Amino acid sequence: MFKVYVTRMIPEEGIELLKKYCEVEINPEDRPLKREELLEVIKDKDAVVTQLNEKVDAEFFHTAKNLKIVANYAVGFDNIDLKEATKRRIYVTNTPDVLTNATAELAWALLFTAARRVVEADKFTREGKFTGWAPNLFLGKAVTGKTLGVIGAERIGQAFAKMSKGFEMKILYTANTPKEEFEKETGAKYVDLETLLKESDFVSIHVPLTPHTRHLIGEKELKLMKKTAILINTARGPVVDEKALVNALKNKDIYAAGLDVYEKEPEITEELKTLDNVVILPHIGSATDEARRDMSVLVAQNIIDVIEGRTPRTLVNKDILEK
Ligand code: GLV
Ligand code: GLV
């Protein structure tokens, strides 16, 4: 019987679906497996449902001798060595589309929270400091009519940009190639990174982590931004040089930041926790009941595709088909 290991409990919809087709084993504990535990449980499995904080590398593949598919429970797959997977003819799949709106919505939550100083103001109110309306209490930044800079206009970046419709914003974006449909629909303008950083009031990052995007935003880029600008990152932490960001926030080179991801998760640069002009969330971009349910179903469908001899529907290492 086809054997699947699921490294963390995920919504039951996907698990129930899997159980109709194969033997399913799930990490019973609500914690990540230690590396040696992980390597032990995957030994005899045909499929593994992995999390974005688990390294899937040559050692992993070497250990899981029967492995046919790694179904990552995430849209990002920078935790997986695709070359090794393809070399060993192992499918790698991710969970695109089903978490696009959830992640774009969280980017907006961060944008507004940072712009209107929601966390600071909430803390102030809880601490009993609210003594009545005051003309200078927690002034923030307006959003309507401002310029939105979208770095990386694929699924999530485009969804994020489209959600700005009611706020009548000018949209600038960077991407590998111009996106005609997207421009038609939103009036977005394709620019280079320097122009985007110089002209945007809000800059939101939506690129995957690759060698090319690591530290895409560093000291030089932060200096290009307006002093009144806000940086949002719901993509991957290492896209931003976290040290440089801390300095920019401390020196008020930019107004604020909203972060859901960090350079060395789960570690967070200590100073970030002491700054008022940054909102820090624990990597919850796709964390809605709806998105997580649909992600669990999608990982199951990909595995079932393999069991039934089809190409998995959201295959990442497509070059495996050519070999
Ligand atoms: C979350 O970060 C994901 O890649 O799905
Ligand atoms: C990820 O889903 C992206 O394409 O932005």
PDB file of C-alpha atoms in Angstrom, residues 5-213:
ATOM      1  CA  TYR A   5       3.795  10.764   6.018  1.00  0.00           C
ATOM      2  CA  VAL A   6       2.414  14.168   7.041  1.00  0.00           C
ATOM      3  CA  THR A   7       4.989  16.079   9.086  1.00  0.00           C
ATOM      4  CA  ARG A   8       2.488  18.358  10.884  1.00  0.00           C
ATOM      5  CA  MET A   9      -1.224  18.039  11.544  1.00  0.00           C
ATOM      6  CA  ILE A  10      -3.129  19.757   8.739  1.00  0.00           C
ATOM      7  CA  PRO A  11      -6.910  20.224   8.287  1.00  0.00           C
ATOM      8  CA  GLU A  12      -8.774  16.946   8.171  1.00  0.00           C
ATOM      9  CA  GLU A  13     -10.350  17.487   4.740  1.00  0.00           C
ATOM     10  CA  GLY A  14      -7.075  16.594   3.021  1.00  0.00           C
ATOM     11  CA  ILE A  15      -6.284  13.783   5.444  1.00  0.00           C
ATOM     12  CA  GLU A  16      -9.711  12.174   4.967  1.00  0.00           C
ATOM     13  CA  LEU A  17      -9.281  12.343   1.206  1.00  0.00           C
ATOM     14  CA  LEU A  18      -5.824  10.748   1.418  1.00  0.00           C
ATOM     15  CA  LYS A  19      -7.080   7.944   3.637  1.00  0.00           C
ATOM     16  CA  LYS A  20      -9.350   6.736   0.814  1.00  0.00           C
ATOM     17  CA  TYR A  21      -6.284   6.027  -1.304  1.00  0.00           C
ATOM     18  CA  CYS A  22      -3.371   5.224   0.956  1.00  0.00           C
ATOM     19  CA  GLU A  23      -1.941   4.623   4.389  1.00  0.00           C
ATOM     20  CA  VAL A  24      -1.495   7.911   6.228  1.00  0.00           C
ATOM     21  CA  GLU A  25       0.779   8.575   9.167  1.00  0.00           C
ATOM     22  CA  ILE A  26       0.819  11.980  10.840  1.00  0.00           C
ATOM     23  CA  ASN A  27       3.213  13.565  13.310  1.00  0.00           C
ATOM     24  CA  PRO A  28       1.003  13.321  16.410  1.00  0.00           C
ATOM     25  CA  GLU A  29       2.729  16.205  18.181  1.00  0.00           C
ATOM     26  CA  ASP A  30       2.073  19.880  17.710  1.00  0.00           C
ATOM     27  CA  ARG A  31       5.731  20.677  17.116  1.00  0.00           C
ATOM     28  CA  PRO A  32       8.178  20.310  14.239  1.00  0.00           C
ATOM     29  CA  LEU A  33      10.005  16.996  14.083  1.00  0.00           C
ATOM     30  CA  LYS A  34      13.686  17.094  14.905  1.00  0.00           C
ATOM     31  CA  ARG A  35      15.823  16.377  11.887  1.00  0.00           C
ATOM     32  CA  GLU A  36      16.702  12.850  13.041  1.00  0.00           C
ATOM     33  CA  GLU A  37      13.043  12.097  13.788  1.00  0.00           C
ATOM     34  CA  LEU A  38      12.082  13.297  10.343  1.00  0.00           C
ATOM     35  CA  LEU A  39      14.722  11.171   8.652  1.00  0.00           C
ATOM     36  CA  GLU A  40      13.513   8.140  10.608  1.00  0.00           C
ATOM     37  CA  VAL A  41       9.819   8.421   9.716  1.00  0.00           C
ATOM     38  CA  ILE A  42      10.285   9.032   5.978  1.00  0.00           C
ATOM     39  CA  LYS A  43      12.421   5.925   5.390  1.00  0.00           C
ATOM     40  CA  ASP A  44       9.657   3.699   4.000  1.00  0.00           C
ATOM     41  CA  LYS A  45       7.273   6.376   2.668  1.00  0.00           C
ATOM     42  CA  ASP A  46       6.119   6.858  -0.906  1.00  0.00           C
ATOM     43  CA  ALA A  47       4.999  10.424  -0.268  1.00  0.00           C
ATOM     44  CA  VAL A  48       5.747  13.086   2.336  1.00  0.00           C
ATOM     45  CA  VAL A  49       3.710  16.208   3.059  1.00  0.00           C
ATOM     46  CA  THR A  50       6.345  18.725   4.129  1.00  0.00           C
ATOM     47  CA  GLN A  51       6.314  22.169   5.754  1.00  0.00           C
ATOM     48  CA  LEU A  52       8.224  25.213   4.558  1.00  0.00           C
ATOM     49  CA  ASN A  53      10.609  25.036   7.506  1.00  0.00           C
ATOM     50  CA  GLU A  54      11.767  21.496   6.725  1.00  0.00           C
ATOM     51  CA  LYS A  55      14.835  21.119   4.571  1.00  0.00           C
ATOM     52  CA  VAL A  56      14.242  18.670   1.763  1.00  0.00           C
ATOM     53  CA  ASP A  57      17.698  17.989   0.387  1.00  0.00           C
ATOM     54  CA  ALA A  58      19.932  15.189  -0.927  1.00  0.00           C
ATOM     55  CA  GLU A  59      20.092  13.573   2.513  1.00  0.00           C
ATOM     56  CA  PHE A  60      16.299  13.589   2.763  1.00  0.00           C
ATOM     57  CA  PHE A  61      15.935  11.987  -0.676  1.00  0.00           C
ATOM     58  CA  HIS A  62      18.703   9.499   0.039  1.00  0.00           C
ATOM     59  CA  THR A  63      16.929   8.413   3.229  1.00  0.00           C
ATOM     60  CA  ALA A  64      13.459   8.076   1.719  1.00  0.00           C
ATOM     61  CA  LYS A  65      14.281   5.312  -0.739  1.00  0.00           C
ATOM     62  CA  ASN A  66      10.678   4.746  -1.882  1.00  0.00           C
ATOM     63  CA  LEU A  67       9.827   8.411  -2.268  1.00  0.00           C
ATOM     64  CA  LYS A  68       7.792   9.417  -5.312  1.00  0.00           C
ATOM     65  CA  ILE A  69       6.454  12.810  -4.308  1.00  0.00           C
ATOM     66  CA  VAL A  70       7.120  15.627  -1.856  1.00  0.00           C
ATOM     67  CA  ALA A  71       3.951  17.681  -1.448  1.00  0.00           C
ATOM     68  CA  ASN A  72       4.942  20.953   0.214  1.00  0.00           C
ATOM     69  CA  TYR A  73       2.207  22.496   2.338  1.00  0.00           C
ATOM     70  CA  ALA A  74       3.055  25.993   1.065  1.00  0.00           C
ATOM     71  CA  VAL A  75       3.267  27.938  -2.151  1.00  0.00           C
ATOM     72  CA  GLY A  76       6.960  28.713  -1.579  1.00  0.00           C
ATOM     73  CA  PHE A  77       9.405  25.855  -2.113  1.00  0.00           C
ATOM     74  CA  ASP A  78      12.797  27.395  -1.310  1.00  0.00           C
ATOM     75  CA  ASN A  79      13.149  24.673   1.372  1.00  0.00           C
ATOM     76  CA  ILE A  80      13.414  22.018  -1.352  1.00  0.00           C
ATOM     77  CA  ASP A  81      16.368  21.129  -3.545  1.00  0.00           C
ATOM     78  CA  LEU A  82      14.547  20.813  -6.860  1.00  0.00           C
ATOM     79  CA  LYS A  83      17.600  19.700  -8.806  1.00  0.00           C
ATOM     80  CA  GLU A  84      18.119  16.740  -6.494  1.00  0.00           C
ATOM     81  CA  ALA A  85      14.425  15.886  -6.690  1.00  0.00           C
ATOM     82  CA  THR A  86      14.397  15.898 -10.473  1.00  0.00           C
ATOM     83  CA  LYS A  87      17.627  13.931 -10.631  1.00  0.00           C
ATOM     84  CA  ARG A  88      15.979  11.226  -8.540  1.00  0.00           C
ATOM     85  CA  ARG A  89      12.700  11.490 -10.460  1.00  0.00           C
ATOM     86  CA  ILE A  90      10.723  12.653  -7.449  1.00  0.00           C
ATOM     87  CA  TYR A  91       7.805  15.016  -7.984  1.00  0.00           C
ATOM     88  CA  VAL A  92       7.683  18.225  -5.972  1.00  0.00           C
ATOM     89  CA  THR A  93       4.361  20.043  -5.619  1.00  0.00           C
ATOM     90  CA  ASN A  94       3.230  23.220  -3.849  1.00  0.00           C
ATOM     91  CA  THR A  95      -0.106  24.871  -2.993  1.00  0.00           C
ATOM     92  CA  PRO A  96      -0.552  27.865  -5.310  1.00  0.00           C
ATOM     93  CA  ASP A  97      -3.817  29.792  -5.880  1.00  0.00           C
ATOM     94  CA  VAL A  98      -5.685  28.499  -2.809  1.00  0.00           C
ATOM     95  CA  LEU A  99      -3.717  30.823  -0.516  1.00  0.00           C
ATOM     96  CA  THR A 100      -3.356  33.790  -2.858  1.00  0.00           C
ATOM     97  CA  ASN A 101      -6.158  35.901  -1.380  1.00  0.00           C
ATOM     98  CA  ALA A 102      -5.320  34.970   2.207  1.00  0.00           C
ATOM     99  CA  THR A 103      -1.740  36.165   1.765  1.00  0.00           C
ATOM    100  CA  ALA A 104      -2.710  39.291  -0.164  1.00  0.00           C
ATOM    101  CA  GLU A 105      -5.243  40.100   2.556  1.00  0.00           C
ATOM    102  CA  LEU A 106      -2.596  39.761   5.248  1.00  0.00           C
ATOM    103  CA  ALA A 107      -0.369  42.169   3.328  1.00  0.00           C
ATOM    104  CA  TRP A 108      -3.235  44.666   3.464  1.00  0.00           C
ATOM    105  CA  ALA A 109      -3.729  43.982   7.168  1.00  0.00           C
ATOM    106  CA  LEU A 110      -0.053  44.795   7.728  1.00  0.00           C
ATOM    107  CA  LEU A 111      -0.255  47.867   5.513  1.00  0.00           C
ATOM    108  CA  PHE A 112      -3.148  49.377   7.429  1.00  0.00           C
ATOM    109  CA  THR A 113      -1.840  48.294  10.804  1.00  0.00           C
ATOM    110  CA  ALA A 114       1.471  50.021  10.113  1.00  0.00           C
ATOM    111  CA  ALA A 115      -0.061  53.083   8.416  1.00  0.00           C
ATOM    112  CA  ARG A 116      -2.574  53.728  11.212  1.00  0.00           C
ATOM    113  CA  ARG A 117      -0.390  52.523  14.077  1.00  0.00           C
ATOM    114  CA  VAL A 118      -3.032  50.033  15.156  1.00  0.00           C
ATOM    115  CA  VAL A 119      -0.800  47.904  17.385  1.00  0.00           C
ATOM    116  CA  GLU A 120       0.678  50.881  19.243  1.00  0.00           C
ATOM    117  CA  ALA A 121      -2.758  52.427  19.706  1.00  0.00           C
ATOM    118  CA  ASP A 122      -4.285  49.168  20.930  1.00  0.00           C
ATOM    119  CA  LYS A 123      -1.506  48.750  23.469  1.00  0.00           C
ATOM    120  CA  PHE A 124      -2.018  52.349  24.629  1.00  0.00           C
ATOM    121  CA  THR A 125      -5.740  51.755  25.122  1.00  0.00           C
ATOM    122  CA  ARG A 126      -5.219  48.475  26.982  1.00  0.00           C
ATOM    123  CA  GLU A 127      -2.753  50.172  29.282  1.00  0.00           C
ATOM    124  CA  GLY A 128      -5.498  52.571  30.366  1.00  0.00           C
ATOM    125  CA  LYS A 129      -3.856  55.613  28.792  1.00  0.00           C
ATOM    126  CA  PHE A 130      -6.892  56.728  26.805  1.00  0.00           C
ATOM    127  CA  THR A 131      -8.170  59.828  28.534  1.00  0.00           C
ATOM    128  CA  GLY A 132     -10.363  61.195  25.754  1.00  0.00           C
ATOM    129  CA  TRP A 133     -10.205  62.212  22.123  1.00  0.00           C
ATOM    130  CA  ALA A 134      -7.157  64.279  21.352  1.00  0.00           C
ATOM    131  CA  PRO A 135      -6.156  66.140  18.197  1.00  0.00           C
ATOM    132  CA  ASN A 136      -2.660  64.670  18.102  1.00  0.00           C
ATOM    133  CA  LEU A 137      -3.313  61.104  19.191  1.00  0.00           C
ATOM    134  CA  PHE A 138      -1.643  58.488  16.959  1.00  0.00           C
ATOM    135  CA  LEU A 139      -1.482  60.348  13.690  1.00  0.00           C
ATOM    136  CA  GLY A 140      -0.602  57.943  10.893  1.00  0.00           C
ATOM    137  CA  LYS A 141      -0.469  57.921   7.111  1.00  0.00           C
ATOM    138  CA  ALA A 142      -3.317  58.126   4.604  1.00  0.00           C
ATOM    139  CA  VAL A 143      -3.691  55.319   2.096  1.00  0.00           C
ATOM    140  CA  THR A 144      -6.307  56.517  -0.409  1.00  0.00           C
ATOM    141  CA  GLY A 145      -4.845  58.111  -3.509  1.00  0.00           C
ATOM    142  CA  LYS A 146      -1.266  57.139  -2.667  1.00  0.00           C
ATOM    143  CA  THR A 147       1.222  55.164  -4.747  1.00  0.00           C
ATOM    144  CA  LEU A 148       1.444  51.417  -4.223  1.00  0.00           C
ATOM    145  CA  GLY A 149       4.664  49.635  -5.211  1.00  0.00           C
ATOM    146  CA  VAL A 150       4.351  45.910  -5.840  1.00  0.00           C
ATOM    147  CA  ILE A 151       7.637  44.018  -6.073  1.00  0.00           C
ATOM    148  CA  GLY A 152       6.889  40.810  -7.977  1.00  0.00           C
ATOM    149  CA  ALA A 153       3.535  40.734  -9.759  1.00  0.00           C
ATOM    150  CA  GLU A 154       2.662  37.052  -9.942  1.00  0.00           C
ATOM    151  CA  ARG A 155      -0.428  35.571  -8.320  1.00  0.00           C
ATOM    152  CA  ILE A 156      -0.160  37.133  -4.853  1.00  0.00           C
ATOM    153  CA  GLY A 157       1.313  40.464  -5.973  1.00  0.00           C
ATOM    154  CA  GLN A 158      -1.417  40.901  -8.548  1.00  0.00           C
ATOM    155  CA  ALA A 159      -4.181  39.961  -6.097  1.00  0.00           C
ATOM    156  CA  PHE A 160      -2.735  42.412  -3.582  1.00  0.00           C
ATOM    157  CA  ALA A 161      -2.670  45.178  -6.202  1.00  0.00           C
ATOM    158  CA  LYS A 162      -6.222  44.468  -7.365  1.00  0.00           C
ATOM    159  CA  MET A 163      -7.500  44.754  -3.810  1.00  0.00           C
ATOM    160  CA  SER A 164      -6.432  48.425  -3.823  1.00  0.00           C
ATOM    161  CA  LYS A 165      -9.246  49.299  -6.215  1.00  0.00           C
ATOM    162  CA  GLY A 166     -11.392  51.128  -3.679  1.00  0.00           C
ATOM    163  CA  PHE A 167      -8.417  53.149  -2.505  1.00  0.00           C
ATOM    164  CA  GLU A 168      -7.815  54.740  -5.899  1.00  0.00           C
ATOM    165  CA  MET A 169      -4.096  54.186  -5.815  1.00  0.00           C
ATOM    166  CA  LYS A 170      -1.488  54.577  -8.475  1.00  0.00           C
ATOM    167  CA  ILE A 171       0.156  51.157  -8.899  1.00  0.00           C
ATOM    168  CA  LEU A 172       3.787  50.576  -9.843  1.00  0.00           C
ATOM    169  CA  TYR A 173       5.196  47.083 -10.185  1.00  0.00           C
ATOM    170  CA  THR A 174       8.301  45.116 -10.995  1.00  0.00           C
ATOM    171  CA  ALA A 175       8.306  41.654 -12.562  1.00  0.00           C
ATOM    172  CA  ASN A 176      10.474  39.575 -14.850  1.00  0.00           C
ATOM    173  CA  THR A 177       8.298  40.632 -17.782  1.00  0.00           C
ATOM    174  CA  PRO A 178       5.454  43.166 -18.151  1.00  0.00           C
ATOM    175  CA  LYS A 179       1.980  41.790 -17.416  1.00  0.00           C
ATOM    176  CA  GLU A 180      -0.403  43.136 -20.047  1.00  0.00           C
ATOM    177  CA  GLU A 181      -3.664  41.770 -18.638  1.00  0.00           C
ATOM    178  CA  PHE A 182      -2.802  43.018 -15.186  1.00  0.00           C
ATOM    179  CA  GLU A 183      -1.985  46.489 -16.522  1.00  0.00           C
ATOM    180  CA  LYS A 184      -5.266  46.644 -18.410  1.00  0.00           C
ATOM    181  CA  GLU A 185      -7.230  45.652 -15.365  1.00  0.00           C
ATOM    182  CA  THR A 186      -5.518  47.892 -12.810  1.00  0.00           C
ATOM    183  CA  GLY A 187      -3.705  50.644 -14.686  1.00  0.00           C
ATOM    184  CA  ALA A 188      -0.495  49.390 -13.066  1.00  0.00           C
ATOM    185  CA  LYS A 189       2.765  50.629 -14.526  1.00  0.00           C
ATOM    186  CA  TYR A 190       5.822  48.411 -15.116  1.00  0.00           C
ATOM    187  CA  VAL A 191       8.939  50.118 -13.721  1.00  0.00           C
ATOM    188  CA  ASP A 192      12.436  49.225 -12.550  1.00  0.00           C
ATOM    189  CA  LEU A 193      13.072  48.604  -8.863  1.00  0.00           C
ATOM    190  CA  GLU A 194      14.785  51.949  -8.340  1.00  0.00           C
ATOM    191  CA  THR A 195      11.811  53.908  -9.714  1.00  0.00           C
ATOM    192  CA  LEU A 196       9.384  51.828  -7.663  1.00  0.00           C
ATOM    193  CA  LEU A 197      11.321  52.437  -4.449  1.00  0.00           C
ATOM    194  CA  LYS A 198      11.702  56.173  -5.077  1.00  0.00           C
ATOM    195  CA  GLU A 199       8.078  56.842  -5.985  1.00  0.00           C
ATOM    196  CA  SER A 200       6.006  54.494  -3.831  1.00  0.00           C
ATOM    197  CA  ASP A 201       4.325  55.328  -0.526  1.00  0.00           C
ATOM    198  CA  PHE A 202       3.804  51.645   0.196  1.00  0.00           C
ATOM    199  CA  VAL A 203       6.159  48.935  -1.021  1.00  0.00           C
ATOM    200  CA  SER A 204       4.994  45.335  -0.750  1.00  0.00           C
ATOM    201  CA  ILE A 205       7.218  42.338  -1.513  1.00  0.00           C
ATOM    202  CA  HIS A 206       5.784  39.367  -3.433  1.00  0.00           C
ATOM    203  CA  VAL A 207       8.770  37.589  -4.963  1.00  0.00           C
ATOM    204  CA  PRO A 208       9.838  34.037  -4.152  1.00  0.00           C
ATOM    205  CA  LEU A 209      13.203  33.495  -2.441  1.00  0.00           C
ATOM    206  CA  THR A 210      15.865  32.613  -5.012  1.00  0.00           C
ATOM    207  CA  PRO A 211      19.601  33.351  -5.195  1.00  0.00           C
ATOM    208  CA  HIS A 212      18.560  36.343  -7.305  1.00  0.00           C
ATOM    209  CA  THR A 213      16.099  37.824  -4.752  1.00  0.00           C
TER     210      THR A 213
END
